[in-house]
């Protein structure tokens, strides 16, 4: 049974003083205290401040002290500014399941900030989920099975193929840059005859928050496993490529397969326990990336949400 979610993000609204300038003044006054506030609240939503794309950078500079590039990221995105990206370009009719950003990587951002540039025509909420609640929502059998961690495998093409290229993933055209990055990650890799690269990484399935010490579910097994794609999509991919040649796959750390029913439980219980953050143009959402997982609900019409991240 999925635990009842009683938490919701803290919402801070404008006092009507001066739009985006008011928000920057309030964030400046908070200073480093904003970090403590975010840890305590897990997520903060800013509404009604009149932030626009043109006035966004100073706000992001205050919310994200060290804005990071999306290197080794697996989601389809477009870079639109100084380490600012579209939140995803996954088709709008699909749900994006819950995940902590880059939990498959050796290092991940500690904080994410989302900005709604264009309000969705309908739907399109960003669900957020207490990752400790997610962990407790899973059957003991599943938690025990994942105790040894997971193995992620990526097949990144050289410019043509399914999924992302290694050039887009690592934001470089230089193989030596890729190798230098991977050298410090504990991953193994192999350049393939077709110019692509195969990367294998073993990571834990949970982690603990560096401040609170709380243990949270922290992996993307359900997003990397074919079962998480739905029967039709998984079957279609199986007709095109063998499983070990898919753009991304996942097993238990020892290489043994993860049962599909485990994957569906992880995906579905996460979505069931999530709290939706609905968007209006100009809204900002900041989350602690360890304490909270996030996703995306399907939408109609236009929707443009930008994201940036910080360590």
Short mmCIF file of C-alpha atoms in Angstrom, two decimals:
data_model
loop_
_atom_site.label_atom_id
_atom_site.label_comp_id
_atom_site.label_asym_id
_atom_site.label_seq_id
_atom_site.Cartn_x
_atom_site.Cartn_y
_atom_site.Cartn_z
CA UNK A 1 0.00 0.00 0.00
CA UNK A 2 1.27 3.46 -0.90
CA UNK A 3 1.74 5.72 2.16
CA UNK A 4 -0.47 8.80 2.26
CA UNK A 5 1.45 11.88 1.17
CA UNK A 6 0.80 14.70 3.66
CA UNK A 7 3.63 16.96 2.54
CA UNK A 8 3.32 19.79 0.00
CA UNK A 9 5.78 22.46 -1.20
CA UNK A 10 6.07 25.81 0.52
CA UNK A 11 4.47 28.53 -1.65
CA UNK A 12 5.79 32.10 -1.50
CA UNK A 13 3.74 34.76 -3.27
CA UNK A 14 4.56 38.28 -4.32
CA UNK A 15 3.67 41.15 -2.04
CA UNK A 16 3.05 43.20 -5.16
CA UNK A 17 6.06 45.45 -4.68
CA UNK A 18 8.09 45.06 -7.85
CA UNK A 19 7.88 41.83 -9.83
CA UNK A 20 11.17 40.05 -10.49
CA UNK A 21 13.08 42.79 -8.68
CA UNK A 22 11.08 42.03 -5.55
CA UNK A 23 12.04 38.34 -5.79
CA UNK A 24 15.75 39.07 -6.20
CA UNK A 25 15.63 41.44 -3.22
CA UNK A 26 13.92 38.83 -1.05
CA UNK A 27 16.35 36.11 -2.12
CA UNK A 28 19.31 38.40 -1.47
CA UNK A 29 17.97 39.12 2.02
CA UNK A 30 17.62 35.39 2.69
CA UNK A 31 21.17 34.67 1.53
CA UNK A 32 22.49 31.34 2.74
CA UNK A 33 19.37 30.87 4.87
CA UNK A 34 17.57 29.83 1.71
CA UNK A 35 19.56 26.58 1.77
CA UNK A 36 18.28 25.76 5.25
CA UNK A 37 14.75 26.69 4.20
CA UNK A 38 14.94 24.38 1.19
CA UNK A 39 16.24 21.49 3.28
CA UNK A 40 13.40 21.95 5.76
CA UNK A 41 10.65 22.39 3.15
CA UNK A 42 12.10 20.13 0.38
CA UNK A 43 10.58 22.41 -2.29
CA UNK A 44 9.66 26.08 -2.63
CA UNK A 45 7.29 27.55 -5.25
CA UNK A 46 7.49 31.26 -6.09
CA UNK A 47 4.31 32.66 -7.65
CA UNK A 48 3.25 36.01 -9.04
CA UNK A 49 6.62 37.73 -9.18
CA UNK A 50 6.41 38.49 -12.89
CA UNK A 51 9.67 36.74 -13.77
CA UNK A 52 10.25 36.49 -17.53
CA UNK A 53 12.90 34.79 -19.64
CA UNK A 54 14.67 38.15 -19.87
CA UNK A 55 14.79 38.62 -16.08
CA UNK A 56 15.44 34.97 -15.21
CA UNK A 57 19.24 34.83 -15.06
CA UNK A 58 19.69 37.04 -11.96
CA UNK A 59 17.06 34.94 -10.17
CA UNK A 60 18.75 31.68 -11.14
CA UNK A 61 22.09 33.11 -10.01
CA UNK A 62 20.67 33.56 -6.51
CA UNK A 63 18.80 30.25 -6.40
CA UNK A 64 21.64 28.21 -7.92
CA UNK A 65 25.02 29.43 -6.64
CA UNK A 66 27.02 27.18 -8.98
CA UNK A 67 25.00 26.50 -12.11
CA UNK A 68 25.97 23.18 -13.66
CA UNK A 69 26.10 21.92 -17.23
CA UNK A 70 23.90 18.91 -18.02
CA UNK A 71 26.89 16.68 -18.82
CA UNK A 72 26.11 12.93 -18.88
CA UNK A 73 22.40 13.72 -18.75
CA UNK A 74 20.14 11.21 -20.47
CA UNK A 75 16.99 13.30 -21.01
CA UNK A 76 16.38 14.97 -24.41
CA UNK A 77 16.91 18.70 -23.82
CA UNK A 78 17.99 21.83 -25.63
CA UNK A 79 20.47 24.26 -24.13
CA UNK A 80 18.90 27.74 -24.27
CA UNK A 81 21.27 29.82 -22.16
CA UNK A 82 24.14 29.70 -19.69
CA UNK A 83 23.57 26.18 -18.31
CA UNK A 84 19.81 26.65 -18.77
CA UNK A 85 17.92 23.91 -20.59
CA UNK A 86 14.44 22.94 -21.66
CA UNK A 87 13.16 20.66 -18.90
CA UNK A 88 12.52 17.85 -21.40
CA UNK A 89 11.48 17.31 -25.01
CA UNK A 90 9.74 14.03 -24.32
CA UNK A 91 6.42 13.89 -26.26
CA UNK A 92 3.67 15.80 -24.48
CA UNK A 93 1.14 12.95 -24.47
CA UNK A 94 3.31 10.80 -22.20
CA UNK A 95 3.87 10.85 -18.44
CA UNK A 96 7.45 11.16 -17.25
CA UNK A 97 7.76 8.96 -14.16
CA UNK A 98 9.30 10.05 -10.89
CA UNK A 99 13.07 10.36 -10.65
CA UNK A 100 15.84 12.23 -8.86
CA UNK A 101 17.90 14.06 -11.47
CA UNK A 102 20.99 12.09 -12.56
CA UNK A 103 20.69 9.53 -9.76
CA UNK A 104 22.31 7.09 -12.21
CA UNK A 105 25.50 9.18 -12.27
CA UNK A 106 28.52 9.27 -9.99
CA UNK A 107 27.58 12.83 -8.97
CA UNK A 108 24.30 14.66 -9.17
CA UNK A 109 22.98 18.19 -8.64
CA UNK A 110 21.81 18.95 -5.13
CA UNK A 111 19.28 21.56 -6.24
CA UNK A 112 17.04 22.08 -9.29
CA UNK A 113 15.13 25.19 -10.31
CA UNK A 114 12.29 25.12 -12.84
CA UNK A 115 10.81 28.20 -14.54
CA UNK A 116 7.51 28.26 -16.43
CA UNK A 117 7.98 30.40 -19.53
CA UNK A 118 4.78 29.24 -21.27
CA UNK A 119 1.83 27.93 -19.26
CA UNK A 120 0.45 24.56 -20.43
CA UNK A 121 -2.84 24.60 -22.31
CA UNK A 122 -4.04 21.82 -20.04
CA UNK A 123 -2.35 19.38 -17.66
CA UNK A 124 1.43 19.50 -17.63
CA UNK A 125 1.92 19.65 -13.86
CA UNK A 126 5.30 18.76 -12.39
CA UNK A 127 4.63 16.05 -9.79
CA UNK A 128 7.05 16.01 -6.85
CA UNK A 129 7.52 13.20 -4.38
CA UNK A 130 9.21 12.81 -1.01
CA UNK A 131 11.82 10.18 -1.90
CA UNK A 132 11.76 8.76 1.65
CA UNK A 133 8.02 8.17 1.25
CA UNK A 134 8.74 6.48 -2.09
CA UNK A 135 11.22 4.12 -0.42
CA UNK A 136 8.71 3.15 2.26
CA UNK A 137 5.97 2.68 -0.36
CA UNK A 138 7.84 -0.26 -1.90
CA UNK A 139 7.33 -3.84 -0.77
CA UNK A 140 10.13 -5.20 1.47
CA UNK A 141 10.86 -7.80 -1.22
CA UNK A 142 11.65 -5.05 -3.72
CA UNK A 143 13.77 -3.02 -1.31
CA UNK A 144 15.76 -6.12 -0.40
CA UNK A 145 16.28 -7.10 -4.04
CA UNK A 146 17.76 -3.67 -4.81
CA UNK A 147 19.98 -3.56 -1.72
CA UNK A 148 23.07 -4.48 -3.76
CA UNK A 149 22.58 -1.62 -6.21
CA UNK A 150 21.99 -1.49 -9.94
CA UNK A 151 24.04 -1.54 -13.13
CA UNK A 152 23.22 1.08 -15.79
CA UNK A 153 24.31 0.51 -19.39
CA UNK A 154 24.28 3.24 -22.04
CA UNK A 155 24.78 2.84 -25.77
CA UNK A 156 25.42 6.33 -27.13
CA UNK A 157 25.59 6.65 -30.91
CA UNK A 158 27.95 8.81 -32.98
CA UNK A 159 25.30 11.14 -34.37
CA UNK A 160 22.76 8.83 -35.99
CA UNK A 161 20.58 6.35 -34.12
CA UNK A 162 18.12 5.91 -31.28
CA UNK A 163 18.55 7.97 -28.15
CA UNK A 164 21.22 10.61 -27.56
CA UNK A 165 24.64 10.81 -29.18
CA UNK A 166 27.75 10.86 -27.04
CA UNK A 167 28.43 14.36 -28.38
CA UNK A 168 25.11 15.67 -27.03
CA UNK A 169 25.41 13.71 -23.79
CA UNK A 170 28.86 15.06 -22.89
CA UNK A 171 28.57 18.43 -24.69
CA UNK A 172 31.79 17.84 -26.64
CA UNK A 173 33.02 16.42 -29.94
CA UNK A 174 36.32 15.30 -28.42
CA UNK A 175 36.68 11.65 -27.36
CA UNK A 176 39.49 12.55 -24.97
CA UNK A 177 37.14 14.89 -23.10
CA UNK A 178 34.66 12.02 -22.71
CA UNK A 179 37.35 9.66 -21.44
CA UNK A 180 38.68 12.26 -18.99
CA UNK A 181 35.18 12.74 -17.60
CA UNK A 182 34.50 9.01 -17.29
CA UNK A 183 37.89 8.35 -15.66
CA UNK A 184 36.62 9.88 -12.44
CA UNK A 185 33.22 8.20 -12.34
CA UNK A 186 33.97 4.55 -11.63
CA UNK A 187 32.36 3.59 -14.94
CA UNK A 188 33.77 1.24 -17.56
CA UNK A 189 33.42 2.02 -21.24
CA UNK A 190 34.28 0.83 -24.72
CA UNK A 191 34.33 2.70 -28.00
CA UNK A 192 32.43 0.74 -30.63
CA UNK A 193 33.30 0.09 -34.28
CA UNK A 194 30.41 2.30 -35.42
CA UNK A 195 31.81 5.29 -33.53
CA UNK A 196 29.48 5.03 -30.56
CA UNK A 197 30.38 4.26 -26.96
CA UNK A 198 29.05 1.71 -24.46
CA UNK A 199 29.20 2.76 -20.79
CA UNK A 200 28.51 0.57 -17.75
CA UNK A 201 28.12 1.96 -14.22
CA UNK A 202 27.21 0.32 -10.90
CA UNK A 203 25.39 2.64 -8.51
CA UNK A 204 23.51 2.29 -5.20
CA UNK A 205 19.71 2.16 -5.19
CA UNK A 206 19.34 4.47 -2.18
CA UNK A 207 21.29 7.32 -0.65
CA UNK A 208 21.16 9.50 2.45
CA UNK A 209 20.67 13.22 2.50
CA UNK A 210 23.93 14.95 3.50
CA UNK A 211 22.20 17.20 6.05
CA UNK A 212 19.20 15.30 7.42
CA UNK A 213 20.65 11.79 7.06
CA UNK A 214 17.28 10.45 5.86
CA UNK A 215 17.49 7.45 3.52
CA UNK A 216 15.72 7.91 0.18
CA UNK A 217 14.97 5.86 -2.92
CA UNK A 218 17.55 7.14 -5.41
CA UNK A 219 17.86 5.36 -8.72
CA UNK A 220 16.28 5.38 -12.17
CA UNK A 221 15.78 1.65 -12.68
CA UNK A 222 12.15 2.07 -13.75
CA UNK A 223 13.09 4.64 -16.41
CA UNK A 224 15.98 2.60 -17.82
CA UNK A 225 14.14 -0.75 -17.86
CA UNK A 226 12.08 -1.72 -20.95
CA UNK A 227 9.11 -2.64 -18.72
CA UNK A 228 8.86 0.98 -17.62
CA UNK A 229 8.17 2.05 -21.19
CA UNK A 230 4.88 0.17 -21.45
CA UNK A 231 4.23 -3.07 -23.31
CA UNK A 232 3.71 -1.55 -26.77
CA UNK A 233 6.84 0.60 -26.73
CA UNK A 234 8.99 -2.16 -25.25
CA UNK A 235 7.74 -4.63 -27.88
CA UNK A 236 8.44 -2.17 -30.69
CA UNK A 237 11.99 -1.57 -29.45
CA UNK A 238 12.57 -5.31 -29.15
CA UNK A 239 11.82 -5.61 -32.86
CA UNK A 240 14.50 -3.04 -33.66
CA UNK A 241 17.34 -3.84 -31.26
CA UNK A 242 18.37 -6.58 -28.81
CA UNK A 243 18.06 -5.45 -25.19
CA UNK A 244 21.80 -5.01 -24.67
CA UNK A 245 21.94 -2.61 -27.64
CA UNK A 246 19.15 -0.31 -26.48
CA UNK A 247 20.15 3.31 -25.78
CA UNK A 248 19.87 2.56 -22.05
CA UNK A 249 19.20 -0.55 -19.99
CA UNK A 250 19.51 -1.56 -16.35
CA UNK A 251 20.09 -4.75 -14.35
CA UNK A 252 20.92 -5.55 -10.76
CA UNK A 253 24.56 -4.83 -9.92
CA UNK A 254 25.62 -8.42 -10.60
CA UNK A 255 24.10 -8.33 -14.08
CA UNK A 256 21.02 -10.39 -13.24
CA UNK A 257 17.72 -9.13 -14.69
CA UNK A 258 15.32 -6.93 -12.75
CA UNK A 259 11.80 -8.43 -12.84
CA UNK A 260 9.33 -6.32 -14.77
CA UNK A 261 6.81 -6.43 -11.92
CA UNK A 262 9.34 -4.73 -9.63
CA UNK A 263 9.80 -1.96 -12.19
CA UNK A 264 6.05 -1.38 -12.51
CA UNK A 265 5.64 -1.25 -8.73
CA UNK A 266 8.41 1.33 -8.43
CA UNK A 267 6.99 3.47 -11.23
CA UNK A 268 3.33 3.30 -10.22
CA UNK A 269 3.73 3.77 -6.48
CA UNK A 270 5.94 6.77 -7.07
CA UNK A 271 3.37 8.43 -9.31
CA UNK A 272 0.52 7.57 -6.94
CA UNK A 273 2.22 9.24 -3.97
CA UNK A 274 3.33 12.39 -5.83
CA UNK A 275 1.98 15.91 -5.31
CA UNK A 276 1.31 17.96 -8.46
CA UNK A 277 2.72 21.45 -8.87
CA UNK A 278 0.58 23.24 -11.46
CA UNK A 279 2.11 25.95 -13.60
CA UNK A 280 1.30 29.55 -14.43
CA UNK A 281 3.62 31.62 -16.60
CA UNK A 282 6.37 33.17 -14.46
CA UNK A 283 6.23 30.57 -11.67
CA UNK A 284 9.43 29.08 -10.27
CA UNK A 285 9.88 25.79 -8.44
CA UNK A 286 13.06 24.96 -6.53
CA UNK A 287 13.61 21.44 -5.16
CA UNK A 288 16.17 19.56 -3.12
CA UNK A 289 17.17 16.88 -5.63
CA UNK A 290 17.95 14.24 -2.98
CA UNK A 291 14.88 14.72 -0.82
CA UNK A 292 12.48 14.99 -3.74
CA UNK A 293 11.87 13.13 -6.98
CA UNK A 294 10.03 14.84 -9.83
CA UNK A 295 8.31 13.97 -13.10
CA UNK A 296 5.86 15.42 -15.61
CA UNK A 297 2.17 14.93 -16.31
CA UNK A 298 0.90 14.83 -19.92
CA UNK A 299 -0.36 18.12 -21.35
CA UNK A 300 -2.18 19.75 -24.21
CA UNK A 301 -1.38 22.95 -26.04
CA UNK A 302 1.91 24.72 -25.49
CA UNK A 303 4.17 24.26 -22.49
CA UNK A 304 7.70 25.54 -21.97
CA UNK A 305 9.45 24.93 -18.69
CA UNK A 306 13.15 25.67 -18.33
CA UNK A 307 15.47 24.05 -15.79
CA UNK A 308 18.87 24.71 -14.30
CA UNK A 309 20.77 22.88 -11.59
CA UNK A 310 23.41 23.46 -8.95
CA UNK A 311 25.70 21.39 -6.74
#
